[in-house]
Amino acid sequence: MGSSGAKGGKEVLLTLDKNAKEDRDCRVRLFFVEPDGLAPGARVFDVLIQGETVLENFDPAREGGGSWRTTVREFGPLPLGRELKIKFKARVGAPVLCGIEVL
């Protein structure tokens, strides 16, 4: 899951069920990799899901134990309905995301 991704994004909006009438409990897995060989501390960001901060000062190089290593974080159960909104707040460098899985 870490072989591709997006860098520098501020928000991801996924339509889960455009006809949803109510929320369902879901788990969200986010996949991260430090793709540029940066040292720990050179890329740090916050992650928000549905407006709630779920990761603060996240550093993919530090969390993965180096560059080019996939780190997975799972959240939930979360009440999700029509869409999933993920926001990124850069602290140092540009945020990265390599995958999203909704269960």
Backbone atoms as SQL, in Angstrom:
CREATE TABLE atoms (id INTEGER PRIMARY KEY, chain TEXT, resi INTEGER, resn TEXT, atom TEXT, x REAL, y REAL, z REAL);
INSERT INTO atoms VALUES
  (1, 'A', 1, 'MET', 'N', 0.810, -1.197, 0.000),
  (2, 'A', 1, 'MET', 'CA', 0.000, 0.000, 0.000),
  (3, 'A', 1, 'MET', 'C', 0.849, 1.254, 0.000),
  (4, 'A', 2, 'GLY', 'N', 2.124, 1.165, 0.135),
  (5, 'A', 2, 'GLY', 'CA', 2.928, 2.369, 0.215),
  (6, 'A', 2, 'GLY', 'C', 3.678, 2.699, -1.049),
  (7, 'A', 3, 'SER', 'N', 3.370, 2.051, -2.153),
  (8, 'A', 3, 'SER', 'CA', 4.138, 2.272, -3.375),
  (9, 'A', 3, 'SER', 'C', 3.690, 3.501, -4.157),
  (10, 'A', 4, 'SER', 'N', 2.554, 4.077, -3.793),
  (11, 'A', 4, 'SER', 'CA', 2.108, 5.303, -4.452),
  (12, 'A', 4, 'SER', 'C', 1.374, 6.143, -3.421),
  (13, 'A', 5, 'GLY', 'N', 1.056, 7.366, -3.792),
  (14, 'A', 5, 'GLY', 'CA', 0.350, 8.211, -2.848),
  (15, 'A', 5, 'GLY', 'C', 0.248, 9.634, -3.348),
  (16, 'A', 6, 'ALA', 'N', -0.174, 10.497, -2.438),
  (17, 'A', 6, 'ALA', 'CA', -0.333, 11.917, -2.749),
  (18, 'A', 6, 'ALA', 'C', 0.458, 12.723, -1.729),
  (19, 'A', 7, 'LYS', 'N', 1.046, 13.802, -2.203),
  (20, 'A', 7, 'LYS', 'CA', 1.858, 14.657, -1.354),
  (21, 'A', 7, 'LYS', 'C', 1.339, 16.088, -1.457),
  (22, 'A', 8, 'GLY', 'N', 1.233, 16.759, -0.323),
  (23, 'A', 8, 'GLY', 'CA', 0.866, 18.170, -0.315),
  (24, 'A', 8, 'GLY', 'C', -0.619, 18.447, -0.304),
  (25, 'A', 9, 'GLY', 'N', -1.444, 17.419, -0.213),
  (26, 'A', 9, 'GLY', 'CA', -2.893, 17.631, -0.200),
  (27, 'A', 9, 'GLY', 'C', -3.361, 18.226, 1.118),
  (28, 'A', 10, 'LYS', 'N', -4.496, 18.898, 1.056),
  (29, 'A', 10, 'LYS', 'CA', -5.078, 19.486, 2.252),
  (30, 'A', 10, 'LYS', 'C', -6.338, 18.757, 2.696),
  (31, 'A', 11, 'GLU', 'N', -7.011, 18.083, 1.735),
  (32, 'A', 11, 'GLU', 'CA', -8.265, 17.430, 2.074),
  (33, 'A', 11, 'GLU', 'C', -8.568, 16.310, 1.088),
  (34, 'A', 12, 'VAL', 'N', -9.172, 15.240, 1.598),
  (35, 'A', 12, 'VAL', 'CA', -9.686, 14.142, 0.775),
  (36, 'A', 12, 'VAL', 'C', -11.152, 13.969, 1.149),
  (37, 'A', 13, 'LEU', 'N', -12.007, 13.932, 0.147),
  (38, 'A', 13, 'LEU', 'CA', -13.435, 13.728, 0.368),
  (39, 'A', 13, 'LEU', 'C', -13.855, 12.506, -0.432),
  (40, 'A', 14, 'LEU', 'N', -14.290, 11.463, 0.274),
  (41, 'A', 14, 'LEU', 'CA', -14.715, 10.217, -0.372),
  (42, 'A', 14, 'LEU', 'C', -16.215, 10.039, -0.202),
  (43, 'A', 15, 'THR', 'N', -16.923, 9.791, -1.300),
  (44, 'A', 15, 'THR', 'CA', -18.330, 9.439, -1.221),
  (45, 'A', 15, 'THR', 'C', -18.411, 7.955, -0.895),
  (46, 'A', 16, 'LEU', 'N', -19.060, 7.631, 0.221),
  (47, 'A', 16, 'LEU', 'CA', -19.186, 6.243, 0.651),
  (48, 'A', 16, 'LEU', 'C', -20.502, 5.640, 0.188),
  (49, 'A', 17, 'ASP', 'N', -21.583, 6.397, 0.385),
  (50, 'A', 17, 'ASP', 'CA', -22.916, 5.928, -0.005),
  (51, 'A', 17, 'ASP', 'C', -23.792, 7.164, -0.201),
  (52, 'A', 18, 'LYS', 'N', -23.980, 7.556, -1.457),
  (53, 'A', 18, 'LYS', 'CA', -24.709, 8.800, -1.728),
  (54, 'A', 18, 'LYS', 'C', -26.163, 8.739, -1.300),
  (55, 'A', 19, 'ASN', 'N', -26.680, 7.547, -1.045),
  (56, 'A', 19, 'ASN', 'CA', -28.079, 7.391, -0.631),
  (57, 'A', 19, 'ASN', 'C', -28.229, 7.073, 0.855),
  (58, 'A', 20, 'ALA', 'N', -27.166, 7.172, 1.610),
  (59, 'A', 20, 'ALA', 'CA', -27.217, 6.822, 3.034),
  (60, 'A', 20, 'ALA', 'C', -28.203, 7.717, 3.775),
  (61, 'A', 21, 'LYS', 'N', -29.052, 7.099, 4.559),
  (62, 'A', 21, 'LYS', 'CA', -30.039, 7.826, 5.361),
  (63, 'A', 21, 'LYS', 'C', -29.558, 7.990, 6.807),
  (64, 'A', 22, 'GLU', 'N', -28.655, 7.118, 7.220),
  (65, 'A', 22, 'GLU', 'CA', -28.128, 7.185, 8.582),
  (66, 'A', 22, 'GLU', 'C', -26.674, 6.750, 8.587),
  (67, 'A', 23, 'ASP', 'N', -25.986, 7.106, 9.664),
  (68, 'A', 23, 'ASP', 'CA', -24.581, 6.730, 9.806),
  (69, 'A', 23, 'ASP', 'C', -24.456, 5.261, 10.193),
  (70, 'A', 24, 'ARG', 'N', -23.327, 4.684, 9.793),
  (71, 'A', 24, 'ARG', 'CA', -22.972, 3.323, 10.200),
  (72, 'A', 24, 'ARG', 'C', -21.601, 3.382, 10.853),
  (73, 'A', 25, 'ASP', 'N', -21.354, 2.499, 11.802),
  (74, 'A', 25, 'ASP', 'CA', -20.040, 2.430, 12.417),
  (75, 'A', 25, 'ASP', 'C', -19.055, 1.806, 11.435),
  (76, 'A', 26, 'CYS', 'N', -17.984, 2.513, 11.178),
  (77, 'A', 26, 'CYS', 'CA', -16.950, 2.049, 10.241),
  (78, 'A', 26, 'CYS', 'C', -15.582, 2.228, 10.879),
  (79, 'A', 27, 'ARG', 'N', -14.648, 1.491, 10.369),
  (80, 'A', 27, 'ARG', 'CA', -13.236, 1.667, 10.729),
  (81, 'A', 27, 'ARG', 'C', -12.537, 2.259, 9.513),
  (82, 'A', 28, 'VAL', 'N', -11.609, 3.155, 9.774),
  (83, 'A', 28, 'VAL', 'CA', -10.843, 3.801, 8.705),
  (84, 'A', 28, 'VAL', 'C', -9.369, 3.516, 8.946),
  (85, 'A', 29, 'ARG', 'N', -8.721, 2.981, 7.940),
  (86, 'A', 29, 'ARG', 'CA', -7.272, 2.749, 7.988),
  (87, 'A', 29, 'ARG', 'C', -6.605, 3.719, 7.025),
  (88, 'A', 30, 'LEU', 'N', -5.591, 4.400, 7.515),
  (89, 'A', 30, 'LEU', 'CA', -4.800, 5.313, 6.693),
  (90, 'A', 30, 'LEU', 'C', -3.382, 4.766, 6.589),
  (91, 'A', 31, 'PHE', 'N', -2.826, 4.824, 5.384),
  (92, 'A', 31, 'PHE', 'CA', -1.497, 4.292, 5.090),
  (93, 'A', 31, 'PHE', 'C', -0.570, 5.452, 4.743),
  (94, 'A', 32, 'PHE', 'N', 0.614, 5.449, 5.357),
  (95, 'A', 32, 'PHE', 'CA', 1.583, 6.529, 5.166),
  (96, 'A', 32, 'PHE', 'C', 2.961, 5.958, 4.859),
  (97, 'A', 33, 'VAL', 'N', 3.741, 6.702, 4.083),
  (98, 'A', 33, 'VAL', 'CA', 5.144, 6.393, 3.798),
  (99, 'A', 33, 'VAL', 'C', 5.893, 7.712, 3.662),
  (100, 'A', 34, 'GLU', 'N', 7.126, 7.751, 4.109),
  (101, 'A', 34, 'GLU', 'CA', 7.994, 8.898, 3.806),
  (102, 'A', 34, 'GLU', 'C', 8.627, 8.605, 2.454),
  (103, 'A', 35, 'PRO', 'N', 8.156, 9.266, 1.367),
  (104, 'A', 35, 'PRO', 'CA', 8.584, 8.907, 0.016),
  (105, 'A', 35, 'PRO', 'C', 9.852, 9.594, -0.485),
  (106, 'A', 36, 'ASP', 'N', 10.317, 10.601, 0.231),
  (107, 'A', 36, 'ASP', 'CA', 11.426, 11.405, -0.295),
  (108, 'A', 36, 'ASP', 'C', 12.736, 11.215, 0.444),
  (109, 'A', 37, 'GLY', 'N', 12.802, 10.226, 1.310),
  (110, 'A', 37, 'GLY', 'CA', 14.040, 9.979, 2.040),
  (111, 'A', 37, 'GLY', 'C', 14.339, 11.022, 3.097),
  (112, 'A', 38, 'LEU', 'N', 13.317, 11.767, 3.528),
  (113, 'A', 38, 'LEU', 'CA', 13.525, 12.801, 4.537),
  (114, 'A', 38, 'LEU', 'C', 13.769, 12.177, 5.909),
  (115, 'A', 39, 'ALA', 'N', 14.561, 12.871, 6.701),
  (116, 'A', 39, 'ALA', 'CA', 14.854, 12.417, 8.057),
  (117, 'A', 39, 'ALA', 'C', 13.666, 12.709, 8.971),
  (118, 'A', 40, 'PRO', 'N', 13.569, 11.998, 10.083),
  (119, 'A', 40, 'PRO', 'CA', 12.520, 12.312, 11.055),
  (120, 'A', 40, 'PRO', 'C', 12.557, 13.796, 11.422),
  (121, 'A', 41, 'GLY', 'N', 11.373, 14.382, 11.515),
  (122, 'A', 41, 'GLY', 'CA', 11.257, 15.799, 11.840),
  (123, 'A', 41, 'GLY', 'C', 11.126, 16.708, 10.632),
  (124, 'A', 42, 'ALA', 'N', 11.425, 16.197, 9.446),
  (125, 'A', 42, 'ALA', 'CA', 11.381, 17.019, 8.233),
  (126, 'A', 42, 'ALA', 'C', 9.998, 17.061, 7.591),
  (127, 'A', 43, 'ARG', 'N', 9.092, 16.164, 8.010),
  (128, 'A', 43, 'ARG', 'CA', 7.714, 16.156, 7.505),
  (129, 'A', 43, 'ARG', 'C', 6.812, 15.795, 8.691),
  (130, 'A', 44, 'VAL', 'N', 6.053, 16.769, 9.156),
  (131, 'A', 44, 'VAL', 'CA', 5.196, 16.572, 10.320),
  (132, 'A', 44, 'VAL', 'C', 3.845, 17.232, 10.036),
  (133, 'A', 45, 'PHE', 'N', 2.754, 16.519, 10.338),
  (134, 'A', 45, 'PHE', 'CA', 1.426, 17.071, 10.053),
  (135, 'A', 45, 'PHE', 'C', 0.384, 16.456, 10.984),
  (136, 'A', 46, 'ASP', 'N', -0.779, 17.113, 11.029),
  (137, 'A', 46, 'ASP', 'CA', -1.931, 16.608, 11.770),
  (138, 'A', 46, 'ASP', 'C', -2.920, 16.015, 10.778),
  (139, 'A', 47, 'VAL', 'N', -3.716, 15.058, 11.244),
  (140, 'A', 47, 'VAL', 'CA', -4.757, 14.440, 10.426),
  (141, 'A', 47, 'VAL', 'C', -6.080, 14.560, 11.171),
  (142, 'A', 48, 'LEU', 'N', -7.108, 15.015, 10.461),
  (143, 'A', 48, 'LEU', 'CA', -8.451, 15.123, 11.016),
  (144, 'A', 48, 'LEU', 'C', -9.404, 14.256, 10.196),
  (145, 'A', 49, 'ILE', 'N', -10.268, 13.539, 10.880),
  (146, 'A', 49, 'ILE', 'CA', -11.320, 12.762, 10.224),
  (147, 'A', 49, 'ILE', 'C', -12.648, 13.300, 10.721),
  (148, 'A', 50, 'GLN', 'N', -13.514, 13.671, 9.794),
  (149, 'A', 50, 'GLN', 'CA', -14.823, 14.240, 10.108),
  (150, 'A', 50, 'GLN', 'C', -14.678, 15.424, 11.076),
  (151, 'A', 51, 'GLY', 'N', -13.604, 16.191, 10.927),
  (152, 'A', 51, 'GLY', 'CA', -13.394, 17.385, 11.732),
  (153, 'A', 51, 'GLY', 'C', -12.720, 17.164, 13.071),
  (154, 'A', 52, 'GLU', 'N', -12.471, 15.914, 13.439),
  (155, 'A', 52, 'GLU', 'CA', -11.837, 15.589, 14.715),
  (156, 'A', 52, 'GLU', 'C', -10.370, 15.207, 14.486),
  (157, 'A', 53, 'THR', 'N', -9.487, 15.773, 15.277),
  (158, 'A', 53, 'THR', 'CA', -8.066, 15.439, 15.159),
  (159, 'A', 53, 'THR', 'C', -7.839, 14.014, 15.635),
  (160, 'A', 54, 'VAL', 'N', -7.265, 13.188, 14.748),
  (161, 'A', 54, 'VAL', 'CA', -6.982, 11.792, 15.097),
  (162, 'A', 54, 'VAL', 'C', -5.482, 11.527, 15.204),
  (163, 'A', 55, 'LEU', 'N', -4.672, 12.363, 14.556),
  (164, 'A', 55, 'LEU', 'CA', -3.215, 12.277, 14.664),
  (165, 'A', 55, 'LEU', 'C', -2.667, 13.688, 14.807),
  (166, 'A', 56, 'GLU', 'N', -1.841, 13.900, 15.810),
  (167, 'A', 56, 'GLU', 'CA', -1.183, 15.190, 15.999),
  (168, 'A', 56, 'GLU', 'C', 0.313, 14.997, 15.836),
  (169, 'A', 57, 'ASN', 'N', 0.947, 15.930, 15.149),
  (170, 'A', 57, 'ASN', 'CA', 2.396, 15.896, 14.941),
  (171, 'A', 57, 'ASN', 'C', 2.858, 14.554, 14.386),
  (172, 'A', 58, 'PHE', 'N', 2.122, 14.053, 13.400),
  (173, 'A', 58, 'PHE', 'CA', 2.461, 12.765, 12.798),
  (174, 'A', 58, 'PHE', 'C', 3.667, 12.931, 11.882),
  (175, 'A', 59, 'ASP', 'N', 4.654, 12.076, 12.072),
  (176, 'A', 59, 'ASP', 'CA', 5.909, 12.118, 11.320),
  (177, 'A', 59, 'ASP', 'C', 6.108, 10.733, 10.693),
  (178, 'A', 60, 'PRO', 'N', 5.826, 10.576, 9.390),
  (179, 'A', 60, 'PRO', 'CA', 5.903, 9.239, 8.789),
  (180, 'A', 60, 'PRO', 'C', 7.286, 8.597, 8.849),
  (181, 'A', 61, 'ALA', 'N', 8.354, 9.381, 8.801),
  (182, 'A', 61, 'ALA', 'CA', 9.696, 8.798, 8.887),
  (183, 'A', 61, 'ALA', 'C', 9.958, 8.262, 10.292),
  (184, 'A', 62, 'ARG', 'N', 9.557, 9.005, 11.286),
  (185, 'A', 62, 'ARG', 'CA', 9.756, 8.560, 12.672),
  (186, 'A', 62, 'ARG', 'C', 8.863, 7.350, 12.975),
  (187, 'A', 63, 'GLU', 'N', 7.600, 7.438, 12.600),
  (188, 'A', 63, 'GLU', 'CA', 6.647, 6.359, 12.896),
  (189, 'A', 63, 'GLU', 'C', 6.994, 5.066, 12.162),
  (190, 'A', 64, 'GLY', 'N', 7.510, 5.195, 10.945),
  (191, 'A', 64, 'GLY', 'CA', 7.849, 4.015, 10.160),
  (192, 'A', 64, 'GLY', 'C', 9.232, 3.463, 10.430),
  (193, 'A', 65, 'GLY', 'N', 10.027, 4.175, 11.221),
  (194, 'A', 65, 'GLY', 'CA', 11.388, 3.726, 11.487),
  (195, 'A', 65, 'GLY', 'C', 12.323, 4.015, 10.332),
  (196, 'A', 66, 'GLY', 'N', 12.003, 5.022, 9.523),
  (197, 'A', 66, 'GLY', 'CA', 12.829, 5.409, 8.378),
  (198, 'A', 66, 'GLY', 'C', 11.965, 5.676, 7.158),
  (199, 'A', 67, 'SER', 'N', 12.615, 5.996, 6.076),
  (200, 'A', 67, 'SER', 'CA', 11.909, 6.269, 4.823),
  (201, 'A', 67, 'SER', 'C', 11.500, 4.985, 4.126),
  (202, 'A', 68, 'TRP', 'N', 10.509, 5.102, 3.251),
  (203, 'A', 68, 'TRP', 'CA', 10.040, 4.022, 2.385),
  (204, 'A', 68, 'TRP', 'C', 9.500, 2.815, 3.159),
  (205, 'A', 69, 'ARG', 'N', 8.998, 3.074, 4.358),
  (206, 'A', 69, 'ARG', 'CA', 8.391, 2.019, 5.163),
  (207, 'A', 69, 'ARG', 'C', 6.946, 2.418, 5.456),
  (208, 'A', 70, 'THR', 'N', 6.047, 1.516, 5.183),
  (209, 'A', 70, 'THR', 'CA', 4.622, 1.799, 5.359),
  (210, 'A', 70, 'THR', 'C', 4.224, 1.773, 6.832),
  (211, 'A', 71, 'THR', 'N', 3.460, 2.775, 7.220),
  (212, 'A', 71, 'THR', 'CA', 2.874, 2.856, 8.553),
  (213, 'A', 71, 'THR', 'C', 1.363, 2.902, 8.381),
  (214, 'A', 72, 'VAL', 'N', 0.644, 2.115, 9.158),
  (215, 'A', 72, 'VAL', 'CA', -0.820, 2.074, 9.087),
  (216, 'A', 72, 'VAL', 'C', -1.379, 2.532, 10.425),
  (217, 'A', 73, 'ARG', 'N', -2.377, 3.400, 10.367),
  (218, 'A', 73, 'ARG', 'CA', -3.098, 3.825, 11.565),
  (219, 'A', 73, 'ARG', 'C', -4.581, 3.545, 11.346),
  (220, 'A', 74, 'GLU', 'N', -5.218, 2.933, 12.339),
  (221, 'A', 74, 'GLU', 'CA', -6.631, 2.585, 12.239),
  (222, 'A', 74, 'GLU', 'C', -7.434, 3.378, 13.261),
  (223, 'A', 75, 'PHE', 'N', -8.610, 3.846, 12.835),
  (224, 'A', 75, 'PHE', 'CA', -9.476, 4.657, 13.670),
  (225, 'A', 75, 'PHE', 'C', -10.885, 4.101, 13.627),
  (226, 'A', 76, 'GLY', 'N', -11.547, 4.142, 14.760),
  (227, 'A', 76, 'GLY', 'CA', -12.929, 3.725, 14.788),
  (228, 'A', 76, 'GLY', 'C', -13.220, 2.806, 15.948),
  (229, 'A', 77, 'PRO', 'N', -14.497, 2.470, 16.027),
  (230, 'A', 77, 'PRO', 'CA', -15.523, 2.747, 15.030),
  (231, 'A', 77, 'PRO', 'C', -15.894, 4.228, 14.977),
  (232, 'A', 78, 'LEU', 'N', -16.136, 4.692, 13.764),
  (233, 'A', 78, 'LEU', 'CA', -16.544, 6.069, 13.497),
  (234, 'A', 78, 'LEU', 'C', -17.906, 6.055, 12.828),
  (235, 'A', 79, 'PRO', 'N', -18.792, 6.963, 13.209),
  (236, 'A', 79, 'PRO', 'CA', -20.096, 7.034, 12.539),
  (237, 'A', 79, 'PRO', 'C', -19.952, 7.732, 11.185),
  (238, 'A', 80, 'LEU', 'N', -20.074, 6.979, 10.111),
  (239, 'A', 80, 'LEU', 'CA', -19.940, 7.532, 8.759),
  (240, 'A', 80, 'LEU', 'C', -21.217, 7.283, 7.977),
  (241, 'A', 81, 'GLY', 'N', -21.599, 8.257, 7.181),
  (242, 'A', 81, 'GLY', 'CA', -22.795, 8.150, 6.354),
  (243, 'A', 81, 'GLY', 'C', -22.459, 8.287, 4.891),
  (244, 'A', 82, 'ARG', 'N', -22.802, 9.417, 4.322),
  (245, 'A', 82, 'ARG', 'CA', -22.615, 9.639, 2.884),
  (246, 'A', 82, 'ARG', 'C', -21.161, 9.804, 2.477),
  (247, 'A', 83, 'GLU', 'N', -20.372, 10.453, 3.344),
  (248, 'A', 83, 'GLU', 'CA', -18.995, 10.721, 2.922),
  (249, 'A', 83, 'GLU', 'C', -18.017, 10.671, 4.085),
  (250, 'A', 84, 'LEU', 'N', -16.778, 10.523, 3.702),
  (251, 'A', 84, 'LEU', 'CA', -15.654, 10.540, 4.626),
  (252, 'A', 84, 'LEU', 'C', -14.800, 11.737, 4.262),
  (253, 'A', 85, 'LYS', 'N', -14.530, 12.595, 5.239),
  (254, 'A', 85, 'LYS', 'CA', -13.700, 13.776, 5.000),
  (255, 'A', 85, 'LYS', 'C', -12.445, 13.677, 5.860),
  (256, 'A', 86, 'ILE', 'N', -11.298, 13.714, 5.185),
  (257, 'A', 86, 'ILE', 'CA', -9.998, 13.672, 5.854),
  (258, 'A', 86, 'ILE', 'C', -9.281, 14.972, 5.523),
  (259, 'A', 87, 'LYS', 'N', -8.803, 15.674, 6.544),
  (260, 'A', 87, 'LYS', 'CA', -8.056, 16.922, 6.342),
  (261, 'A', 87, 'LYS', 'C', -6.658, 16.767, 6.904),
  (262, 'A', 88, 'PHE', 'N', -5.748, 17.527, 6.319),
  (263, 'A', 88, 'PHE', 'CA', -4.359, 17.523, 6.742),
  (264, 'A', 88, 'PHE', 'C', -3.935, 18.947, 7.072),
  (265, 'A', 89, 'LYS', 'N', -3.219, 19.101, 8.177),
  (266, 'A', 89, 'LYS', 'CA', -2.672, 20.394, 8.570),
  (267, 'A', 89, 'LYS', 'C', -1.169, 20.249, 8.651),
  (268, 'A', 90, 'ALA', 'N', -0.478, 20.876, 7.711),
  (269, 'A', 90, 'ALA', 'CA', 0.983, 20.798, 7.673),
  (270, 'A', 90, 'ALA', 'C', 1.581, 21.565, 8.844),
  (271, 'A', 91, 'ARG', 'N', 2.575, 20.983, 9.468),
  (272, 'A', 91, 'ARG', 'CA', 3.356, 21.661, 10.504),
  (273, 'A', 91, 'ARG', 'C', 4.763, 21.925, 9.975),
  (274, 'A', 92, 'VAL', 'N', 5.363, 20.884, 9.370),
  (275, 'A', 92, 'VAL', 'CA', 6.673, 20.997, 8.719),
  (276, 'A', 92, 'VAL', 'C', 6.586, 20.189, 7.432),
  (277, 'A', 93, 'GLY', 'N', 6.937, 20.783, 6.294),
  (278, 'A', 93, 'GLY', 'CA', 6.875, 20.063, 5.030),
  (279, 'A', 93, 'GLY', 'C', 5.442, 19.829, 4.578),
  (280, 'A', 94, 'ALA', 'N', 5.291, 18.986, 3.578),
  (281, 'A', 94, 'ALA', 'CA', 3.986, 18.709, 2.981),
  (282, 'A', 94, 'ALA', 'C', 3.456, 17.364, 3.463),
  (283, 'A', 95, 'PRO', 'N', 2.166, 17.296, 3.855),
  (284, 'A', 95, 'PRO', 'CA', 1.585, 16.016, 4.265),
  (285, 'A', 95, 'PRO', 'C', 1.618, 14.987, 3.131),
  (286, 'A', 96, 'VAL', 'N', 1.626, 13.716, 3.502),
  (287, 'A', 96, 'VAL', 'CA', 1.553, 12.619, 2.536),
  (288, 'A', 96, 'VAL', 'C', 0.490, 11.619, 2.978),
  (289, 'A', 97, 'LEU', 'N', -0.114, 10.957, 2.003),
  (290, 'A', 97, 'LEU', 'CA', -1.067, 9.876, 2.263),
  (291, 'A', 97, 'LEU', 'C', -0.921, 8.869, 1.148),
  (292, 'A', 98, 'CYS', 'N', -0.805, 7.595, 1.499),
  (293, 'A', 98, 'CYS', 'CA', -0.584, 6.557, 0.497),
  (294, 'A', 98, 'CYS', 'C', -1.756, 5.601, 0.333),
  (295, 'A', 99, 'GLY', 'N', -2.726, 5.656, 1.221),
  (296, 'A', 99, 'GLY', 'CA', -3.875, 4.771, 1.054),
  (297, 'A', 99, 'GLY', 'C', -4.932, 5.006, 2.102),
  (298, 'A', 100, 'ILE', 'N', -6.180, 4.665, 1.725),
  (299, 'A', 100, 'ILE', 'CA', -7.328, 4.759, 2.626),
  (300, 'A', 100, 'ILE', 'C', -8.124, 3.467, 2.478),
  (301, 'A', 101, 'GLU', 'N', -8.506, 2.901, 3.595),
  (302, 'A', 101, 'GLU', 'CA', -9.358, 1.717, 3.590),
  (303, 'A', 101, 'GLU', 'C', -10.500, 1.978, 4.572),
  (304, 'A', 102, 'VAL', 'N', -11.726, 1.773, 4.112),
  (305, 'A', 102, 'VAL', 'CA', -12.894, 1.940, 4.969),
  (306, 'A', 102, 'VAL', 'C', -13.551, 0.575, 5.127),
  (307, 'A', 103, 'LEU', 'N', -13.706, 0.152, 6.370),
  (308, 'A', 103, 'LEU', 'CA', -14.274, -1.155, 6.680),
  (309, 'A', 103, 'LEU', 'C', -15.600, -0.988, 7.408);
